[in-house]
Tab-separated table of C-alpha atoms in Angstrom:
chain	number	residue	atom	x	y	z
A	1	MET	CA	89.559	80.690	82.513
A	2	GLU	CA	86.021	82.016	81.926
A	3	ILE	CA	85.096	85.666	82.445
A	4	ALA	CA	81.774	87.508	82.437
A	5	ILE	CA	82.085	91.221	81.599
A	6	VAL	CA	78.890	92.792	82.982
A	7	SER	CA	77.924	96.130	81.457
A	8	THR	CA	75.065	98.272	80.158
A	9	GLU	CA	76.675	98.593	76.721
A	10	MET	CA	78.702	96.555	74.270
A	11	TYR	CA	79.562	97.455	70.682
A	12	PRO	CA	78.080	96.755	68.163
A	13	TYR	CA	74.853	95.836	69.979
A	14	ALA	CA	74.367	98.961	72.113
A	15	LYS	CA	76.657	101.943	72.527
A	16	THR	CA	76.398	105.555	73.663
A	17	GLY	CA	80.099	106.157	74.334
A	18	GLY	CA	83.432	104.638	75.239
A	19	LEU	CA	82.015	101.967	77.572
A	20	GLY	CA	80.590	100.010	74.652
A	21	ASP	CA	83.933	100.056	72.853
A	22	TYR	CA	85.793	99.058	76.029
A	23	VAL	CA	83.630	95.973	76.631
A	24	PHE	CA	83.803	94.872	72.996
A	25	THR	CA	87.572	95.298	72.879
A	26	LEU	CA	88.172	93.527	76.185
A	27	VAL	CA	85.868	90.593	75.427
A	28	ASN	CA	87.136	89.959	71.916
A	29	HIS	CA	90.825	90.345	72.701
A	30	LEU	CA	90.463	88.005	75.685
A	31	ARG	CA	88.901	85.482	73.311
A	32	LYS	CA	91.808	85.933	70.881
A	33	ASN	CA	94.058	84.964	73.777
A	34	GLY	CA	92.188	81.718	74.376
A	35	ILE	CA	90.048	82.949	77.293
A	36	LYS	CA	86.315	82.212	77.218
A	37	ALA	CA	84.867	85.689	77.750
A	38	TYR	CA	81.369	87.067	77.266
A	39	GLY	CA	79.837	90.491	77.575
A	40	ILE	CA	76.583	90.499	79.553
A	41	ILE	CA	74.146	93.333	78.803
A	42	PRO	CA	70.381	93.966	78.763
A	43	LEU	CA	68.475	93.048	75.605
A	44	TYR	CA	67.301	96.524	74.628
A	45	LYS	CA	64.450	97.094	72.182
A	46	SER	CA	66.929	98.390	69.599
A	47	ILE	CA	68.919	95.139	69.750
A	48	LYS	CA	65.760	93.063	69.314
A	49	ASP	CA	64.624	95.162	66.381
A	50	LYS	CA	67.917	95.062	64.532
A	51	TYR	CA	69.372	91.657	65.301
A	52	ILE	CA	66.364	89.477	66.101
A	53	HIS	CA	63.425	90.997	64.182
A	54	LYS	CA	65.774	92.387	61.471
A	55	LYS	CA	63.904	95.678	61.201
A	56	ASN	CA	65.251	98.719	59.360
A	57	LEU	CA	65.900	101.333	62.023
A	58	ASP	CA	65.227	104.952	61.122
A	59	GLY	CA	64.400	106.322	64.577
A	60	PRO	CA	66.623	107.745	67.319
A	61	LEU	CA	67.652	104.341	68.640
A	62	GLU	CA	71.070	104.183	70.257
A	63	ILE	CA	72.631	101.338	68.343
A	64	SER	CA	75.673	100.888	66.187
A	65	ASP	CA	75.366	101.191	62.415
A	66	GLU	CA	77.611	98.117	62.164
A	67	ASN	CA	76.672	95.731	59.385
A	68	ILE	CA	74.615	92.975	61.006
A	69	GLU	CA	75.780	90.225	58.646
A	70	GLY	CA	77.206	87.306	60.602
A	71	ILE	CA	75.693	88.396	63.927
A	72	GLU	CA	73.082	85.996	65.247
A	73	ILE	CA	71.296	86.269	68.603
A	74	LYS	CA	69.415	83.170	69.779
A	75	ASP	CA	67.080	82.416	72.669
A	76	THR	CA	68.899	79.979	74.979
A	77	GLY	CA	65.664	78.839	76.593
A	78	LYS	CA	67.011	79.774	80.026
A	79	LYS	CA	64.775	81.902	82.251
A	80	LEU	CA	65.127	83.720	85.576
A	81	LYS	CA	62.643	85.236	87.981
A	82	ILE	CA	63.676	88.080	90.315
A	83	GLU	CA	61.552	89.568	93.075
A	84	LEU	CA	62.260	93.102	94.272
A	85	ASN	CA	60.111	94.639	96.990
A	86	GLY	CA	57.102	92.572	95.994
A	87	GLN	CA	57.545	93.133	92.239
A	88	THR	CA	58.387	90.184	89.986
A	89	TYR	CA	60.728	90.542	86.997
A	90	ASP	CA	60.995	87.671	84.512
A	91	PHE	CA	64.138	87.442	82.374
A	92	SER	CA	64.808	85.369	79.278
A	93	ILE	CA	68.428	84.734	78.325
A	94	TYR	CA	69.649	85.228	74.761
A	95	GLN	CA	73.153	84.745	73.399
A	96	SER	CA	75.407	85.621	70.465
A	97	LYS	CA	78.942	84.379	69.876
A	98	ASP	CA	80.422	86.946	72.283
A	99	CYS	CA	77.562	88.359	74.369
A	100	ILE	CA	74.775	87.183	76.704
A	101	PHE	CA	71.585	89.261	76.782
A	102	PHE	CA	68.959	89.593	79.521
A	103	ASP	CA	65.476	90.271	78.190
A	104	ASN	CA	62.709	91.926	80.187
A	105	GLY	CA	60.276	93.935	78.073
A	106	LYS	CA	59.004	96.111	80.918
A	107	LEU	CA	62.506	97.277	81.800
A	108	PHE	CA	64.278	97.438	78.455
A	109	ASP	CA	61.753	97.774	75.598
A	110	ARG	CA	62.402	101.516	75.342
A	111	ASP	CA	63.809	103.790	72.661
A	112	PHE	CA	66.876	104.783	74.669
A	113	ILE	CA	69.367	102.992	76.879
A	114	TYR	CA	69.342	105.459	79.770
A	115	GLY	CA	66.738	108.027	78.738
A	116	PRO	CA	66.027	110.689	76.088
A	117	PRO	CA	68.903	113.106	75.298
A	118	GLY	CA	69.646	115.300	78.288
A	119	SER	CA	67.621	113.240	80.747
A	120	ALA	CA	67.459	109.829	82.427
A	121	TYR	CA	64.598	107.421	83.062
A	122	SER	CA	63.368	107.866	86.637
A	123	ASP	CA	63.470	104.109	87.257
A	124	ASN	CA	67.032	103.453	86.063
A	125	HIS	CA	67.955	102.212	89.535
A	126	ILE	CA	65.183	99.618	89.268
A	127	ARG	CA	66.034	98.696	85.664
A	128	PHE	CA	69.717	98.091	86.267
A	129	GLY	CA	69.258	96.924	89.845
A	130	ALA	CA	66.960	94.125	88.679
A	131	PHE	CA	69.432	93.381	85.877
A	132	SER	CA	72.258	93.132	88.447
A	133	TRP	CA	70.226	90.741	90.603
A	134	ALA	CA	69.443	88.593	87.544
A	135	VAL	CA	73.047	88.522	86.327
A	136	SER	CA	74.379	87.627	89.779
A	137	ASN	CA	71.989	84.690	90.113
A	138	PHE	CA	72.668	83.538	86.558
A	139	ALA	CA	76.459	83.779	86.864
A	140	GLU	CA	76.468	81.896	90.159
A	141	ASN	CA	75.110	78.830	88.364
A	142	GLU	CA	77.470	79.113	85.387
A	143	THR	CA	81.156	78.182	85.098
A	144	PHE	CA	82.584	81.723	85.150
A	145	ASP	CA	85.755	82.142	87.202
A	146	ILE	CA	85.514	85.948	87.292
A	147	ILE	CA	82.578	88.365	87.225
A	148	HIS	CA	83.763	91.806	86.077
A	149	ALA	CA	81.275	94.687	86.478
A	150	ASN	CA	81.536	98.242	85.130
A	151	ASP	CA	80.560	101.610	86.642
A	152	TRP	CA	77.708	102.233	89.087
A	153	LEU	CA	74.947	100.827	86.896
A	154	THR	CA	76.233	97.250	87.341
A	155	ALA	CA	78.134	97.700	90.638
A	156	LEU	CA	75.389	95.879	92.578
A	157	THR	CA	76.370	92.692	90.729
A	158	VAL	CA	79.525	92.667	92.840
A	159	LEU	CA	77.737	93.256	96.153
A	160	ILE	CA	74.963	90.740	95.488
A	161	SER	CA	77.409	88.037	94.384
A	162	LYS	CA	79.716	88.413	97.375
A	163	GLU	CA	77.550	89.558	100.278
A	164	ILE	CA	74.219	87.883	99.513
A	165	LEU	CA	75.003	84.847	97.328
A	166	ARG	CA	78.372	84.294	99.068
A	167	THR	CA	80.011	83.408	95.774
A	168	LYS	CA	83.410	81.776	95.557
A	169	LYS	CA	83.952	83.394	92.156
A	170	LYS	CA	86.375	86.318	91.953
A	171	LEU	CA	84.913	89.783	91.467
A	172	ALA	CA	86.388	92.693	89.515
A	173	PHE	CA	85.085	96.206	88.962
A	174	THR	CA	86.095	98.987	86.556
A	175	ILE	CA	85.665	102.690	87.261
A	176	HIS	CA	85.256	104.525	83.961
A	177	ASN	CA	83.975	107.871	85.224
A	178	PHE	CA	83.915	108.554	88.965
A	179	ALA	CA	81.672	111.598	88.530
A	180	TYR	CA	78.711	109.229	88.114
A	181	GLN	CA	78.148	107.318	91.363
A	182	GLY	CA	74.453	106.423	91.494
A	183	LEU	CA	73.150	108.496	94.436
A	184	TYR	CA	69.625	107.694	95.666
A	185	PRO	CA	67.455	108.125	98.786
A	186	ARG	CA	67.619	105.487	101.520
A	187	SER	CA	64.267	104.071	100.344
A	188	VAL	CA	66.112	102.500	97.401
A	189	MET	CA	67.479	99.860	99.794
A	190	GLN	CA	63.956	98.453	100.139
A	191	GLU	CA	63.084	99.011	96.471
A	192	LEU	CA	66.095	96.901	95.428
A	193	SER	CA	65.639	94.315	98.217
A	194	LEU	CA	69.043	95.107	99.679
A	195	PRO	CA	69.596	94.101	103.326
A	196	SER	CA	69.167	97.094	105.635
A	197	TYR	CA	72.422	96.305	107.476
A	198	LEU	CA	74.301	97.387	104.325
A	199	PHE	CA	73.145	100.968	104.860
A	200	ASN	CA	76.237	102.035	106.777
A	201	MET	CA	79.270	104.125	105.900
A	202	GLU	CA	81.456	101.034	105.417
A	203	ALA	CA	79.073	99.766	102.726
A	204	LEU	CA	76.444	101.778	100.796
A	205	GLU	CA	75.651	104.815	102.957
A	206	PHE	CA	76.947	108.221	101.863
A	207	TRP	CA	75.796	111.342	103.730
A	208	GLY	CA	72.371	109.837	104.330
A	209	LEU	CA	72.008	108.589	100.751
A	210	VAL	CA	72.663	105.279	99.017
A	211	ASN	CA	75.809	105.440	96.865
A	212	ILE	CA	75.676	102.499	94.466
A	213	ILE	CA	79.223	102.737	93.097
A	214	LYS	CA	80.443	101.916	96.621
A	215	ALA	CA	79.094	98.389	96.053
A	216	GLY	CA	81.745	97.813	93.393
A	217	ILE	CA	84.546	99.452	95.364
A	218	VAL	CA	83.957	97.802	98.748
A	219	PHE	CA	83.016	94.269	97.694
A	220	SER	CA	85.283	93.630	94.672
A	221	ASP	CA	88.544	91.688	94.773
A	222	ARG	CA	90.204	93.936	92.189
A	223	ILE	CA	89.396	97.455	90.984
A	224	PHE	CA	90.481	98.646	87.563
A	225	VAL	CA	90.643	102.335	86.622
A	226	VAL	CA	90.996	103.347	82.972
A	227	SER	CA	94.361	105.091	83.287
A	228	PRO	CA	97.171	105.237	85.861
A	229	THR	CA	96.858	109.017	86.270
A	230	TYR	CA	93.103	108.839	86.862
A	231	ALA	CA	93.691	106.079	89.426
A	232	GLU	CA	95.774	108.588	91.376
A	233	GLU	CA	93.434	111.534	90.772
A	234	ILE	CA	90.375	109.841	92.296
A	235	LYS	CA	92.239	109.704	95.607
A	236	THR	CA	92.068	113.511	95.741
A	237	TYR	CA	89.351	115.943	96.801
A	238	GLU	CA	89.112	117.427	93.287
A	239	TYR	CA	88.322	114.129	91.556
A	240	GLY	CA	87.070	111.920	94.391
A	241	TYR	CA	83.573	113.455	94.688
A	242	GLY	CA	83.487	112.695	98.408
A	243	LEU	CA	84.797	109.128	98.101
A	244	GLU	CA	88.512	109.956	98.023
A	245	GLY	CA	88.892	108.521	101.538
A	246	LEU	CA	87.282	105.249	100.458
A	247	ILE	CA	89.564	105.031	97.425
A	248	GLN	CA	92.580	105.630	99.652
A	249	LYS	CA	91.367	102.865	101.986
A	250	TYR	CA	91.183	100.329	99.135
A	251	GLU	CA	94.110	101.620	97.058
A	252	LYS	CA	96.022	98.329	97.322
A	253	LYS	CA	93.440	96.590	95.126
A	254	ILE	CA	93.290	99.436	92.571
A	255	VAL	CA	95.268	99.380	89.325
A	256	GLY	CA	95.193	101.829	86.419
A	257	ILE	CA	95.287	100.368	82.893
A	258	ILE	CA	95.060	102.561	79.803
A	259	ASN	CA	92.183	101.713	77.477
A	260	GLY	CA	93.792	100.577	74.259
A	261	ILE	CA	92.333	100.874	70.765
A	262	ASP	CA	91.984	98.051	68.275
A	263	PHE	CA	94.832	98.580	65.820
A	264	ASP	CA	93.019	96.449	63.229
A	265	VAL	CA	89.911	98.625	63.427
A	266	TRP	CA	91.886	101.894	63.503
A	267	ASN	CA	94.541	101.513	60.826
A	268	PRO	CA	95.149	104.343	58.318
A	269	ALA	CA	97.126	101.972	56.098
A	270	LYS	CA	93.991	99.866	55.516
A	271	ASP	CA	91.128	102.268	56.228
A	272	THR	CA	88.753	102.259	53.258
A	273	GLU	CA	86.769	105.255	54.582
A	274	ILE	CA	89.569	107.840	54.259
A	275	TYR	CA	90.533	109.650	51.056
A	276	GLN	CA	94.132	108.383	50.939
A	277	ARG	CA	95.587	105.532	52.978
A	278	PHE	CA	98.982	106.039	54.612
A	279	SER	CA	101.326	104.717	57.280
A	280	GLU	CA	104.295	105.998	59.294
A	281	ARG	CA	106.448	104.985	56.317
A	282	SER	CA	104.369	107.071	53.893
A	283	ILE	CA	103.168	110.062	55.921
A	284	GLY	CA	103.455	112.315	52.861
A	285	ARG	CA	100.233	110.726	51.603
A	286	LYS	CA	98.338	112.043	54.648
A	287	ALA	CA	98.209	115.541	53.090
A	288	LYS	CA	95.779	114.313	50.400
A	289	ASN	CA	93.171	113.711	53.110
A	290	LYS	CA	93.424	117.285	54.374
A	291	GLU	CA	93.155	118.652	50.830
A	292	LYS	CA	89.972	116.668	50.177
A	293	LEU	CA	88.413	117.631	53.520
A	294	ALA	CA	89.279	121.286	52.808
A	295	GLU	CA	87.423	121.059	49.486
A	296	MET	CA	84.416	119.542	51.266
A	297	TYR	CA	84.268	122.184	54.042
A	298	ASN	CA	85.890	125.149	52.298
A	299	PHE	CA	88.920	125.915	54.474
A	300	ASP	CA	92.565	126.681	53.686
A	301	PRO	CA	94.585	123.419	53.728
A	302	LYS	CA	97.864	125.316	54.034
A	303	LYS	CA	97.030	126.324	57.608
A	304	PRO	CA	97.338	123.908	60.538
A	305	LEU	CA	94.165	121.937	61.278
A	306	PHE	CA	93.151	121.388	64.921
A	307	CYS	CA	90.496	118.678	65.325
A	308	VAL	CA	88.095	118.268	68.232
A	309	ILE	CA	86.220	114.960	67.933
A	310	SER	CA	84.135	114.513	71.060
A	311	ARG	CA	80.943	115.449	72.840
A	312	LEU	CA	80.665	119.233	72.769
A	313	THR	CA	80.222	119.576	76.527
A	314	TYR	CA	81.690	121.401	79.506
A	315	GLN	CA	83.580	118.307	80.660
A	316	LYS	CA	85.381	118.276	77.311
A	317	GLY	CA	86.487	121.908	77.817
A	318	ILE	CA	84.386	123.246	74.911
A	319	HIS	CA	83.361	126.339	76.895
A	320	LEU	CA	86.941	127.599	76.476
A	321	PHE	CA	86.249	128.125	72.765
A	322	THR	CA	82.840	129.735	73.176
A	323	GLU	CA	83.928	132.078	75.978
A	324	TYR	CA	87.295	133.091	74.494
A	325	HIS	CA	86.555	132.788	70.786
A	326	GLN	CA	88.149	136.114	69.877
A	327	GLU	CA	91.546	135.155	71.298
A	328	ILE	CA	91.477	131.550	70.022
A	329	PHE	CA	89.727	131.663	66.650
A	330	ASN	CA	91.782	134.664	65.503
A	331	LEU	CA	94.889	132.463	65.563
A	332	ASP	CA	96.264	131.561	62.141
A	333	ALA	CA	94.808	128.042	62.071
A	334	ASN	CA	91.676	126.027	61.258
A	335	PHE	CA	89.470	124.425	63.916
A	336	PHE	CA	87.221	121.458	63.123
A	337	PHE	CA	84.595	120.402	65.699
A	338	LEU	CA	82.820	117.083	65.174
A	339	GLY	CA	80.228	116.036	67.740
A	340	MET	CA	77.093	117.025	69.626
A	341	GLY	CA	76.417	118.579	73.017
A	342	GLU	CA	75.266	121.666	74.871
A	343	TYR	CA	77.775	123.940	73.127
A	344	GLN	CA	76.953	122.867	69.573
A	345	TYR	CA	74.586	125.770	68.845
A	346	LYS	CA	76.998	128.428	70.077
A	347	LEU	CA	79.795	126.858	68.033
A	348	LEU	CA	77.571	126.758	64.941
A	349	GLU	CA	76.836	130.441	65.470
A	350	LEU	CA	80.569	131.190	65.788
A	351	SER	CA	81.355	129.180	62.643
A	352	SER	CA	79.333	131.691	60.617
A	353	LYS	CA	81.480	134.491	62.023
A	354	TYR	CA	84.896	132.799	61.736
A	355	LYS	CA	85.659	131.206	58.365
A	356	ASN	CA	88.413	129.076	59.912
A	357	VAL	CA	85.950	127.346	62.260
A	358	ILE	CA	84.138	124.265	60.959
A	359	VAL	CA	81.397	122.595	62.998
A	360	ASP	CA	79.630	119.374	62.023
A	361	THR	CA	77.152	118.031	64.584
A	362	ASN	CA	76.124	115.066	62.424
A	363	PHE	CA	78.564	112.609	63.952
A	364	LYS	CA	79.268	109.538	61.875
A	365	GLU	CA	82.239	107.256	62.317
A	366	THR	CA	82.956	107.385	58.573
A	367	LEU	CA	83.344	111.176	58.789
A	368	ALA	CA	85.347	110.939	62.030
A	369	ARG	CA	87.856	108.724	60.239
A	370	LYS	CA	88.250	111.325	57.485
A	371	VAL	CA	88.812	114.082	60.048
A	372	TYR	CA	91.366	112.043	61.999
A	373	ALA	CA	93.205	111.301	58.751
A	374	SER	CA	93.167	115.004	57.801
A	375	GLY	CA	94.135	116.629	61.084
A	376	ASP	CA	97.516	118.020	61.989
A	377	PHE	CA	96.630	118.147	65.683
A	378	ILE	CA	94.054	116.357	67.825
A	379	LEU	CA	92.857	118.848	70.434
A	380	VAL	CA	91.514	117.584	73.801
A	381	PRO	CA	91.171	120.388	76.413
A	382	SER	CA	89.096	118.359	78.905
A	383	ILE	CA	88.270	119.520	82.425
A	384	PHE	CA	88.760	115.884	83.446
A	385	GLU	CA	89.333	112.801	81.311
A	386	PRO	CA	89.483	109.329	82.906
A	387	CYS	CA	91.162	107.858	79.821
A	388	GLY	CA	90.228	109.440	76.523
A	389	ILE	CA	90.166	107.653	73.194
A	390	SER	CA	90.264	110.476	70.639
A	391	GLN	CA	93.903	111.325	71.387
A	392	LEU	CA	94.856	107.656	70.846
A	393	ILE	CA	92.988	107.375	67.548
A	394	GLY	CA	94.321	110.780	66.519
A	395	MET	CA	97.913	109.707	67.096
A	396	ARG	CA	97.314	106.462	65.206
A	397	TYR	CA	96.227	108.647	62.255
A	398	GLY	CA	99.186	111.024	62.500
A	399	CYS	CA	97.660	113.851	64.562
A	400	ILE	CA	99.955	115.383	67.165
A	401	PRO	CA	98.077	115.588	70.503
A	402	VAL	CA	97.436	118.964	72.149
A	403	VAL	CA	95.820	118.034	75.452
A	404	ARG	CA	95.222	119.149	79.002
A	405	LYS	CA	97.432	117.432	81.584
A	406	THR	CA	94.757	115.373	83.323
A	407	GLY	CA	93.714	111.731	83.675
A	408	GLY	CA	94.367	109.471	80.708
A	409	LEU	CA	95.578	112.415	78.640
A	410	ALA	CA	98.508	112.842	81.035
A	411	SER	CA	99.103	109.066	80.974
A	412	THR	CA	99.285	108.868	77.180
A	413	VAL	CA	100.929	112.130	76.047
A	414	LYS	CA	104.512	113.265	76.672
A	415	ASP	CA	105.359	116.902	75.995
A	416	ILE	CA	107.794	117.705	73.187
A	417	GLN	CA	109.919	119.687	75.648
A	418	GLU	CA	110.751	116.390	77.374
A	419	LYS	CA	113.134	113.773	76.031
A	420	ASP	CA	111.371	111.639	73.388
A	421	GLY	CA	108.255	113.815	73.722
A	422	TYR	CA	105.576	113.802	71.035
A	423	GLY	CA	102.757	116.116	72.125
A	424	ILE	CA	101.823	119.407	73.733
A	425	LEU	CA	100.418	119.459	77.275
A	426	PHE	CA	98.926	122.372	79.176
A	427	GLU	CA	98.219	122.518	82.911
A	428	LYS	CA	95.058	124.518	83.574
A	429	PRO	CA	91.738	124.739	81.686
A	430	THR	CA	92.161	128.464	81.138
A	431	LYS	CA	92.266	130.790	78.151
A	432	GLN	CA	95.933	131.565	78.779
A	433	ASP	CA	97.112	127.958	78.993
A	434	LEU	CA	95.070	126.792	76.004
A	435	LYS	CA	96.153	129.713	73.823
A	436	CYS	CA	99.791	129.144	74.773
A	437	ALA	CA	99.501	125.456	73.797
A	438	LEU	CA	97.896	126.345	70.464
A	439	LYS	CA	100.629	128.869	69.671
A	440	ARG	CA	103.284	126.250	70.475
A	441	ALA	CA	101.543	123.867	68.069
A	442	ILE	CA	101.393	126.492	65.310
A	443	GLU	CA	105.107	127.198	65.763
A	444	LEU	CA	105.807	123.461	65.488
A	445	TYR	CA	103.695	123.247	62.322
A	446	GLU	CA	105.955	125.817	60.676
A	447	LYS	CA	109.008	123.626	61.356
A	448	LYS	CA	108.311	121.009	58.702
A	449	ASN	CA	111.149	118.625	59.540
A	450	SER	CA	110.337	118.600	63.260
A	451	MET	CA	106.660	118.188	62.474
A	452	LYS	CA	107.293	115.218	60.199
A	453	LYS	CA	109.517	113.560	62.794
A	454	ILE	CA	106.884	113.847	65.527
A	455	VAL	CA	104.063	112.671	63.257
A	456	LYS	CA	106.109	109.567	62.517
A	457	LYS	CA	106.723	109.124	66.249
A	458	VAL	CA	103.052	109.295	67.295
A	459	MET	CA	102.069	106.820	64.572
A	460	SER	CA	104.574	104.286	65.888
A	461	LEU	CA	103.393	104.393	69.534
A	462	ASP	CA	101.739	101.289	70.954
A	463	PHE	CA	98.451	102.112	72.662
A	464	SER	CA	96.889	98.959	71.254
A	465	ALA	CA	94.182	96.775	72.718
A	466	ASP	CA	96.642	93.876	72.565
A	467	LYS	CA	98.891	95.662	75.050
A	468	MET	CA	95.910	96.570	77.274
A	469	VAL	CA	94.532	93.031	77.370
A	470	LYS	CA	97.885	91.518	78.343
A	471	GLU	CA	97.734	93.622	81.507
A	472	TYR	CA	94.175	92.523	82.264
A	473	ILE	CA	95.109	88.867	81.759
A	474	LYS	CA	97.983	89.251	84.229
A	475	PHE	CA	95.645	90.545	86.938
A	476	TYR	CA	92.907	88.024	86.120
A	477	LYS	CA	95.422	85.201	86.568
A	478	GLU	CA	96.473	86.642	89.919
A	479	LEU	CA	92.821	86.655	91.031
A	480	VAL	CA	92.196	82.990	90.265
A	481	SER	CA	95.601	81.657	91.348
């Protein structure tokens, strides 16, 4: 079985968030299981500079700081020409051991993947539309059994392959975040050379606009959603963003699978970046990490440490801390925020007022590992969360999850008030519910035996990529059988 995973990101080549990790994990764990899988992404300027031209990168390029030793990207000699609305786009195909890259300098020789921070390039629909056309034509002439696209930016790959090229290959599509759907004026149909008959409510039309994510939903053979709870939530008005009826219509081909984490990559027993390695059999050693972090950031290690490792944005529930700081930061605990986003400046201002609040906006994975290893609780108060990775990594490193009951958080955390529970859930993104959850966590922290038992429990849970990929393989086999 051969599978093409079409995306705009793949770690370590290009990554702005969880999508890059997802594609890397899926591709490489499929390969470990004997399946010939490749990621397919654009060849961004940053990838050329680092992996082909071997330049030292000091600018704001969105690329992993992964050591490049052993990674080689070669020109395959294959070329493609795509015409969109009278414009010609020439692509050259490059390849590494696990990824295929599509090079077009006009579209992708830019400093950012999607646009400068806080904005998007105005021609993203052209950039990724042309990419989707090129990938569809390329894949049709290759030996892939399945083409698997991700989110709205590559959803047209599914439509083009099925409706225009009439492929016999099977088509899969993953919804990572339904809030981003790719809404454009009707004129985009002509710009992307899409047949006008597809502008109808059963295909791409949405209240007079083109909705690109519909291409992946309507024309795919199987739809994956990144957690079972989120798969149910997008059927509702609150999370469906106007497409809940469409999701209900196609619910029989939708399946929710939790994004797993690579247990080899995230392993506190072998992690060389943390102060003291530990496992569920030696959780007493974890305390050394908190002591060292406390020395570094000057906080009291005897108090419980709540860690927030995420973008500091409204979606992540960060406004709850800035709006209700008096009620929350006066609790007898430490709060560590690691990340960037629209609330970073307000949090930095508050950290000068509250000595138990630590804010570091210089996100580095090496520091994140130290914080995970030090934390008593991983705190995720998201407004919505399709899957969520920080709670999974946190648990792997012995942090008890304190999370809002939504999406993947609800799928991966069971409240301690339930049988075999190991976390603290709260219902609404309100001051009252969050404060109540924090107080429950502080009370738990004071019960040392109970705390130790639950820490051991969360470290033994299996939210591994191995488990995730077994589920994908099952559904892939069903598609091609």
